[in-house]
PDB file of C-alpha atoms in Angstrom:
ATOM      1  CA  MET A  26     119.148  95.805  75.966  1.00  0.00           C
ATOM      2  CA  MET A  27     119.386  97.438  79.397  1.00  0.00           C
ATOM      3  CA  GLU A  28     121.320  95.393  81.916  1.00  0.00           C
ATOM      4  CA  GLN A  29     119.330  94.535  85.014  1.00  0.00           C
ATOM      5  CA  PRO A  30     120.810  95.773  88.315  1.00  0.00           C
ATOM      6  CA  LYS A  31     122.519  93.147  90.382  1.00  0.00           C
ATOM      7  CA  THR A  32     120.840  92.550  93.738  1.00  0.00           C
ATOM      8  CA  ALA A  33     121.565  90.174  96.585  1.00  0.00           C
ATOM      9  CA  LYS A  34     118.477  88.181  95.685  1.00  0.00           C
ATOM     10  CA  ASN A  35     119.258  87.549  92.010  1.00  0.00           C
ATOM     11  CA  LEU A  36     122.868  86.731  92.985  1.00  0.00           C
ATOM     12  CA  SER A  37     121.523  84.219  95.567  1.00  0.00           C
ATOM     13  CA  MET A  38     123.110  86.139  98.433  1.00  0.00           C
ATOM     14  CA  ALA A  39     121.852  87.504 101.747  1.00  0.00           C
ATOM     15  CA  GLY A  40     123.210  89.581 104.610  1.00  0.00           C
ATOM     16  CA  CYS A  41     123.348  88.270 108.175  1.00  0.00           C
ATOM     17  CA  HIS A  42     121.072  90.348 110.422  1.00  0.00           C
ATOM     18  CA  ARG A  43     123.329  89.730 113.430  1.00  0.00           C
ATOM     19  CA  CYS A  44     126.931  90.246 112.204  1.00  0.00           C
ATOM     20  CA  GLY A  45     126.344  91.814 108.741  1.00  0.00           C
ATOM     21  CA  LEU A  46     128.315  89.167 106.816  1.00  0.00           C
ATOM     22  CA  LEU A  47     127.244  88.802 103.196  1.00  0.00           C
ATOM     23  CA  VAL A  48     126.648  85.114 102.500  1.00  0.00           C
ATOM     24  CA  ARG A  49     126.049  83.275  99.229  1.00  0.00           C
ATOM     25  CA  LEU A  50     123.089  80.968  99.784  1.00  0.00           C
ATOM     26  CA  PRO A  51     123.555  77.344  98.700  1.00  0.00           C
ATOM     27  CA  ARG A  52     121.322  76.146  95.884  1.00  0.00           C
ATOM     28  CA  THR A  53     119.732  73.636  98.264  1.00  0.00           C
ATOM     29  CA  ALA A  54     118.758  76.344 100.778  1.00  0.00           C
ATOM     30  CA  ALA A  55     115.030  76.064 101.416  1.00  0.00           C
ATOM     31  CA  GLU A  56     113.186  79.321 100.756  1.00  0.00           C
ATOM     32  CA  GLY A  57     116.382  81.374 100.977  1.00  0.00           C
ATOM     33  CA  VAL A  58     117.326  80.198 104.480  1.00  0.00           C
ATOM     34  CA  ALA A  59     120.888  79.356 105.539  1.00  0.00           C
ATOM     35  CA  GLY A  60     123.209  79.528 108.537  1.00  0.00           C
ATOM     36  CA  CYS A  61     125.798  82.275 108.962  1.00  0.00           C
ATOM     37  CA  PRO A  62     129.351  80.762 108.866  1.00  0.00           C
ATOM     38  CA  ARG A  63     130.680  83.559 111.116  1.00  0.00           C
ATOM     39  CA  CYS A  64     128.156  83.902 113.985  1.00  0.00           C
ATOM     40  CA  GLY A  65     125.883  80.904 113.394  1.00  0.00           C
ATOM     41  CA  ALA A  66     122.690  82.962 113.097  1.00  0.00           C
ATOM     42  CA  THR A  67     119.947  81.916 110.729  1.00  0.00           C
ATOM     43  CA  ILE A  68     119.993  83.987 107.548  1.00  0.00           C
ATOM     44  CA  HIS A  69     116.821  84.705 105.598  1.00  0.00           C
ATOM     45  CA  GLN A  70     116.838  86.221 102.145  1.00  0.00           C
ATOM     46  CA  ARG A  71     113.537  87.855 103.132  1.00  0.00           C
ATOM     47  CA  ARG A  72     111.853  88.058 106.515  1.00  0.00           C
ATOM     48  CA  PRO A  73     109.828  84.824 106.782  1.00  0.00           C
ATOM     49  CA  GLY A  74     106.054  85.325 106.949  1.00  0.00           C
ATOM     50  CA  SER A  75     106.491  89.074 106.636  1.00  0.00           C
ATOM     51  CA  ILE A  76     103.212  89.769 104.850  1.00  0.00           C
ATOM     52  CA  GLN A  77     101.060  87.458 106.985  1.00  0.00           C
ATOM     53  CA  ARG A  78     102.520  88.694 110.273  1.00  0.00           C
ATOM     54  CA  THR A  79     102.236  92.351 109.252  1.00  0.00           C
ATOM     55  CA  TRP A  80      98.601  91.858 108.204  1.00  0.00           C
ATOM     56  CA  ALA A  81      97.799  90.229 111.575  1.00  0.00           C
ATOM     57  CA  LEU A  82      99.414  93.090 113.495  1.00  0.00           C
ATOM     58  CA  VAL A  83      97.768  95.795 111.372  1.00  0.00           C
ATOM     59  CA  ILE A  84      94.297  94.274 111.807  1.00  0.00           C
ATOM     60  CA  THR A  85      94.887  93.970 115.569  1.00  0.00           C
ATOM     61  CA  ALA A  86      95.972  97.627 115.723  1.00  0.00           C
ATOM     62  CA  LEU A  87      92.925  98.673 113.725  1.00  0.00           C
ATOM     63  CA  ILE A  88      90.592  96.849 116.148  1.00  0.00           C
ATOM     64  CA  LEU A  89      92.297  98.355 119.214  1.00  0.00           C
ATOM     65  CA  TYR A  90      92.215 101.817 117.635  1.00  0.00           C
ATOM     66  CA  ILE A  91      88.420 101.912 118.162  1.00  0.00           C
ATOM     67  CA  PRO A  92      88.348 101.612 122.009  1.00  0.00           C
ATOM     68  CA  ALA A  93      91.452 103.828 122.154  1.00  0.00           C
ATOM     69  CA  ASN A  94      89.347 106.654 120.683  1.00  0.00           C
ATOM     70  CA  VAL A  95      85.915 105.793 122.108  1.00  0.00           C
ATOM     71  CA  LEU A  96      86.800 105.128 125.769  1.00  0.00           C
ATOM     72  CA  PRO A  97      88.005 107.900 128.134  1.00  0.00           C
ATOM     73  CA  ILE A  98      91.751 108.426 128.027  1.00  0.00           C
ATOM     74  CA  SER A  99      91.713 110.653 131.108  1.00  0.00           C
ATOM     75  CA  ILE A 100      89.410 110.891 134.129  1.00  0.00           C
ATOM     76  CA  THR A 101      89.193 114.062 136.187  1.00  0.00           C
ATOM     77  CA  GLY A 102      87.534 114.082 139.612  1.00  0.00           C
ATOM     78  CA  ALA A 103      86.554 117.078 141.747  1.00  0.00           C
ATOM     79  CA  MET A 104      83.934 117.847 144.424  1.00  0.00           C
ATOM     80  CA  GLY A 105      82.764 114.222 144.488  1.00  0.00           C
ATOM     81  CA  SER A 106      82.117 113.919 140.761  1.00  0.00           C
ATOM     82  CA  SER A 107      84.288 112.583 137.956  1.00  0.00           C
ATOM     83  CA  HIS A 108      84.466 113.343 134.260  1.00  0.00           C
ATOM     84  CA  GLY A 109      86.033 111.249 131.493  1.00  0.00           C
ATOM     85  CA  ASP A 110      87.522 112.646 128.306  1.00  0.00           C
ATOM     86  CA  THR A 111      88.252 110.827 125.081  1.00  0.00           C
ATOM     87  CA  ILE A 112      91.171 111.854 122.897  1.00  0.00           C
ATOM     88  CA  LEU A 113      88.928 113.963 120.637  1.00  0.00           C
ATOM     89  CA  SER A 114      87.000 115.591 123.482  1.00  0.00           C
ATOM     90  CA  GLY A 115      90.351 116.483 125.042  1.00  0.00           C
ATOM     91  CA  VAL A 116      91.448 118.065 121.767  1.00  0.00           C
ATOM     92  CA  ILE A 117      88.213 120.078 121.628  1.00  0.00           C
ATOM     93  CA  TYR A 118      88.648 121.139 125.269  1.00  0.00           C
ATOM     94  CA  PHE A 119      92.155 122.494 124.628  1.00  0.00           C
ATOM     95  CA  ILE A 120      90.974 124.323 121.486  1.00  0.00           C
ATOM     96  CA  GLN A 121      88.112 125.968 123.412  1.00  0.00           C
ATOM     97  CA  SER A 122      90.412 126.921 126.280  1.00  0.00           C
ATOM     98  CA  GLY A 123      92.831 128.605 123.863  1.00  0.00           C
ATOM     99  CA  SER A 124      95.614 125.995 124.144  1.00  0.00           C
ATOM    100  CA  TRP A 125      95.450 125.162 120.446  1.00  0.00           C
ATOM    101  CA  HIS A 126      99.138 124.206 120.316  1.00  0.00           C
ATOM    102  CA  ILE A 127      98.569 121.404 122.886  1.00  0.00           C
ATOM    103  CA  ALA A 128      95.420 120.384 120.998  1.00  0.00           C
ATOM    104  CA  LEU A 129      97.436 120.215 117.775  1.00  0.00           C
ATOM    105  CA  VAL A 130     100.156 118.048 119.349  1.00  0.00           C
ATOM    106  CA  ILE A 131      97.617 115.628 120.827  1.00  0.00           C
ATOM    107  CA  PHE A 132      95.588 115.434 117.607  1.00  0.00           C
ATOM    108  CA  ILE A 133      98.638 114.750 115.439  1.00  0.00           C
ATOM    109  CA  ALA A 134     100.263 112.281 117.860  1.00  0.00           C
ATOM    110  CA  SER A 135      97.109 110.455 118.985  1.00  0.00           C
ATOM    111  CA  VAL A 136      94.712 110.525 116.043  1.00  0.00           C
ATOM    112  CA  LEU A 137      96.512 111.397 112.827  1.00  0.00           C
ATOM    113  CA  VAL A 138      99.810 109.509 113.202  1.00  0.00           C
ATOM    114  CA  PRO A 139      98.411 106.106 114.337  1.00  0.00           C
ATOM    115  CA  MET A 140      95.731 106.127 111.626  1.00  0.00           C
ATOM    116  CA  MET A 141      98.230 107.259 108.979  1.00  0.00           C
ATOM    117  CA  LYS A 142     100.612 104.446 109.960  1.00  0.00           C
ATOM    118  CA  ILE A 143      97.851 101.844 109.698  1.00  0.00           C
ATOM    119  CA  LEU A 144      96.659 103.154 106.303  1.00  0.00           C
ATOM    120  CA  ILE A 145     100.195 103.309 104.881  1.00  0.00           C
ATOM    121  CA  LEU A 146     100.929  99.762 106.037  1.00  0.00           C
ATOM    122  CA  VAL A 147      97.687  98.531 104.462  1.00  0.00           C
ATOM    123  CA  PHE A 148      98.607 100.345 101.241  1.00  0.00           C
ATOM    124  CA  LEU A 149     102.111  98.790 101.202  1.00  0.00           C
ATOM    125  CA  LEU A 150     100.766  95.307 101.931  1.00  0.00           C
ATOM    126  CA  VAL A 151      98.171  95.551  99.149  1.00  0.00           C
ATOM    127  CA  SER A 152     100.756  96.918  96.713  1.00  0.00           C
ATOM    128  CA  VAL A 153     103.133  94.011  97.416  1.00  0.00           C
ATOM    129  CA  GLN A 154     100.464  91.312  97.261  1.00  0.00           C
ATOM    130  CA  TRP A 155      99.018  92.698  94.020  1.00  0.00           C
ATOM    131  CA  LYS A 156     102.536  93.112  92.578  1.00  0.00           C
ATOM    132  CA  TRP A 157     102.155  96.790  91.796  1.00  0.00           C
ATOM    133  CA  GLN A 158     104.921  98.367  89.703  1.00  0.00           C
ATOM    134  CA  TRP A 159     103.882 101.889  90.717  1.00  0.00           C
ATOM    135  CA  ARG A 160     106.620 104.152  92.154  1.00  0.00           C
ATOM    136  CA  PRO A 161     108.650 101.676  94.259  1.00  0.00           C
ATOM    137  CA  LEU A 162     110.967 104.443  95.446  1.00  0.00           C
ATOM    138  CA  ASP A 163     108.045 106.508  96.757  1.00  0.00           C
ATOM    139  CA  ARG A 164     106.588 103.458  98.484  1.00  0.00           C
ATOM    140  CA  THR A 165     109.962 102.818 100.133  1.00  0.00           C
ATOM    141  CA  ARG A 166     109.958 106.437 101.314  1.00  0.00           C
ATOM    142  CA  LEU A 167     106.509 105.909 102.795  1.00  0.00           C
ATOM    143  CA  TYR A 168     107.872 102.940 104.728  1.00  0.00           C
ATOM    144  CA  ARG A 169     110.773 105.024 106.037  1.00  0.00           C
ATOM    145  CA  LEU A 170     108.294 107.731 107.048  1.00  0.00           C
ATOM    146  CA  ILE A 171     106.214 105.427 109.253  1.00  0.00           C
ATOM    147  CA  GLU A 172     109.383 104.035 110.827  1.00  0.00           C
ATOM    148  CA  MET A 173     110.544 107.565 111.630  1.00  0.00           C
ATOM    149  CA  ILE A 174     107.292 108.912 113.074  1.00  0.00           C
ATOM    150  CA  GLY A 175     106.313 105.771 114.981  1.00  0.00           C
ATOM    151  CA  ARG A 176     108.494 106.573 117.963  1.00  0.00           C
ATOM    152  CA  TRP A 177     106.698 109.920 118.462  1.00  0.00           C
ATOM    153  CA  SER A 178     103.264 108.330 118.837  1.00  0.00           C
ATOM    154  CA  MET A 179     103.695 108.016 122.602  1.00  0.00           C
ATOM    155  CA  VAL A 180     103.684 111.810 122.957  1.00  0.00           C
ATOM    156  CA  ASP A 181     100.035 111.722 124.032  1.00  0.00           C
ATOM    157  CA  ILE A 182     100.796 109.390 126.919  1.00  0.00           C
ATOM    158  CA  PHE A 183     103.584 111.719 128.013  1.00  0.00           C
ATOM    159  CA  VAL A 184     101.222 114.714 127.829  1.00  0.00           C
ATOM    160  CA  ILE A 185      98.692 112.929 130.054  1.00  0.00           C
ATOM    161  CA  ALA A 186     101.395 111.974 132.557  1.00  0.00           C
ATOM    162  CA  ILE A 187     102.652 115.573 132.714  1.00  0.00           C
ATOM    163  CA  MET A 188      99.122 116.957 133.087  1.00  0.00           C
ATOM    164  CA  ALA A 189      98.342 114.485 135.890  1.00  0.00           C
ATOM    165  CA  ALA A 190     101.489 115.491 137.747  1.00  0.00           C
ATOM    166  CA  LEU A 191     100.793 119.234 137.360  1.00  0.00           C
ATOM    167  CA  ILE A 192      97.146 118.984 138.454  1.00  0.00           C
ATOM    168  CA  LYS A 193      97.998 116.854 141.482  1.00  0.00           C
ATOM    169  CA  LEU A 194     100.789 119.209 142.479  1.00  0.00           C
ATOM    170  CA  GLU A 195      98.398 122.162 142.405  1.00  0.00           C
ATOM    171  CA  GLY A 196      95.747 120.201 144.297  1.00  0.00           C
ATOM    172  CA  LEU A 197      93.044 121.266 141.840  1.00  0.00           C
ATOM    173  CA  ALA A 198      91.501 117.892 141.201  1.00  0.00           C
ATOM    174  CA  ASP A 199      92.089 114.172 141.025  1.00  0.00           C
ATOM    175  CA  PHE A 200      93.443 113.229 137.603  1.00  0.00           C
ATOM    176  CA  LYS A 201      94.196 109.743 136.347  1.00  0.00           C
ATOM    177  CA  ALA A 202      94.588 107.869 133.079  1.00  0.00           C
ATOM    178  CA  GLY A 203      91.445 106.281 131.623  1.00  0.00           C
ATOM    179  CA  PRO A 204      90.985 102.797 130.150  1.00  0.00           C
ATOM    180  CA  ALA A 205      91.743 104.061 126.619  1.00  0.00           C
ATOM    181  CA  THR A 206      95.360 104.594 127.661  1.00  0.00           C
ATOM    182  CA  ILE A 207      96.048 100.857 127.598  1.00  0.00           C
ATOM    183  CA  TYR A 208      94.428 100.440 124.170  1.00  0.00           C
ATOM    184  CA  PHE A 209      96.256 103.475 122.805  1.00  0.00           C
ATOM    185  CA  ALA A 210      99.638 102.257 124.081  1.00  0.00           C
ATOM    186  CA  ALA A 211      98.881  98.840 122.561  1.00  0.00           C
ATOM    187  CA  VAL A 212      98.104 100.472 119.191  1.00  0.00           C
ATOM    188  CA  VAL A 213     101.415 102.344 119.267  1.00  0.00           C
ATOM    189  CA  VAL A 214     103.447  99.242 120.164  1.00  0.00           C
ATOM    190  CA  ILE A 215     101.640  96.985 117.684  1.00  0.00           C
ATOM    191  CA  THR A 216     102.040  99.445 114.781  1.00  0.00           C
ATOM    192  CA  ILE A 217     105.758  99.681 115.583  1.00  0.00           C
ATOM    193  CA  LEU A 218     105.971  95.863 115.519  1.00  0.00           C
ATOM    194  CA  ALA A 219     103.983  95.825 112.257  1.00  0.00           C
ATOM    195  CA  SER A 220     106.373  98.240 110.561  1.00  0.00           C
ATOM    196  CA  MET A 221     109.316  96.144 111.823  1.00  0.00           C
ATOM    197  CA  SER A 222     107.691  92.969 110.458  1.00  0.00           C
ATOM    198  CA  PHE A 223     107.160  94.400 106.992  1.00  0.00           C
ATOM    199  CA  ASP A 224     110.077  93.697 104.656  1.00  0.00           C
ATOM    200  CA  PRO A 225     110.443  96.718 102.290  1.00  0.00           C
ATOM    201  CA  ARG A 226     112.591  94.646  99.907  1.00  0.00           C
ATOM    202  CA  LEU A 227     109.377  92.926  98.827  1.00  0.00           C
ATOM    203  CA  ILE A 228     108.440  96.189  97.082  1.00  0.00           C
ATOM    204  CA  TRP A 229     111.485  95.864  94.802  1.00  0.00           C
ATOM    205  CA  ASP A 230     111.100  92.101  94.319  1.00  0.00           C
ATOM    206  CA  ASN A 231     108.045  92.817  92.196  1.00  0.00           C
ATOM    207  CA  MET A 232     110.180  94.968  89.893  1.00  0.00           C
ATOM    208  CA  GLU A 233     112.725  92.151  89.469  1.00  0.00           C
ATOM    209  CA  ASP A 234     110.024  89.559  88.867  1.00  0.00           C
ATOM    210  CA  GLU A 235     108.543  91.766  86.159  1.00  0.00           C
ATOM    211  CA  SER A 236     111.911  92.244  84.410  1.00  0.00           C
ATOM    212  CA  HIS A 237     112.504  88.484  84.304  1.00  0.00           C
ATOM    213  CA  GLU A 238     109.153  87.776  82.599  1.00  0.00           C
TER     214      GLU A 238
END
């Protein structure tokens, strides 16, 4: 019979998030919660409410993603008239003007990455709640991927800021950020919080639960 790998959970242990001390949880600890004997921080075997909190953040991000892509993200004014561009219309404008590399950066950072993060988080949440046994290592890699790319989602905001500065310096037109900027920034921040709230160890807990049955 194959010996099951020893994990902190099945040994009733947990690591302190503040000082890193590995602590054996007392049998009376409620839901894997104890106090760290070294720094006094509260130790959780798993992040409390991880699934519920991540779901709430993902749904919020999904709702905000709509105005972030429907409302103008930039407003250009010249000769007494103003024109608003959404993220997609901006991408199309750069493609038509021959700046396809800028269009590609904006499309990946502003459309593809946020939506991919939301879909991956939904996939991970569903897989944990339905106790999937499918490829836990690959699902953990997906989690690492969204953590890695999340910080680059603000590239679009930086592009808009740089464009506004350049246009104003040249005196060509009045350029300012549109209302979608706030929604887009909120989507980026909320998806980062959602990925931080998700506990990837839950993916492997399903494997342990299955081996004990």
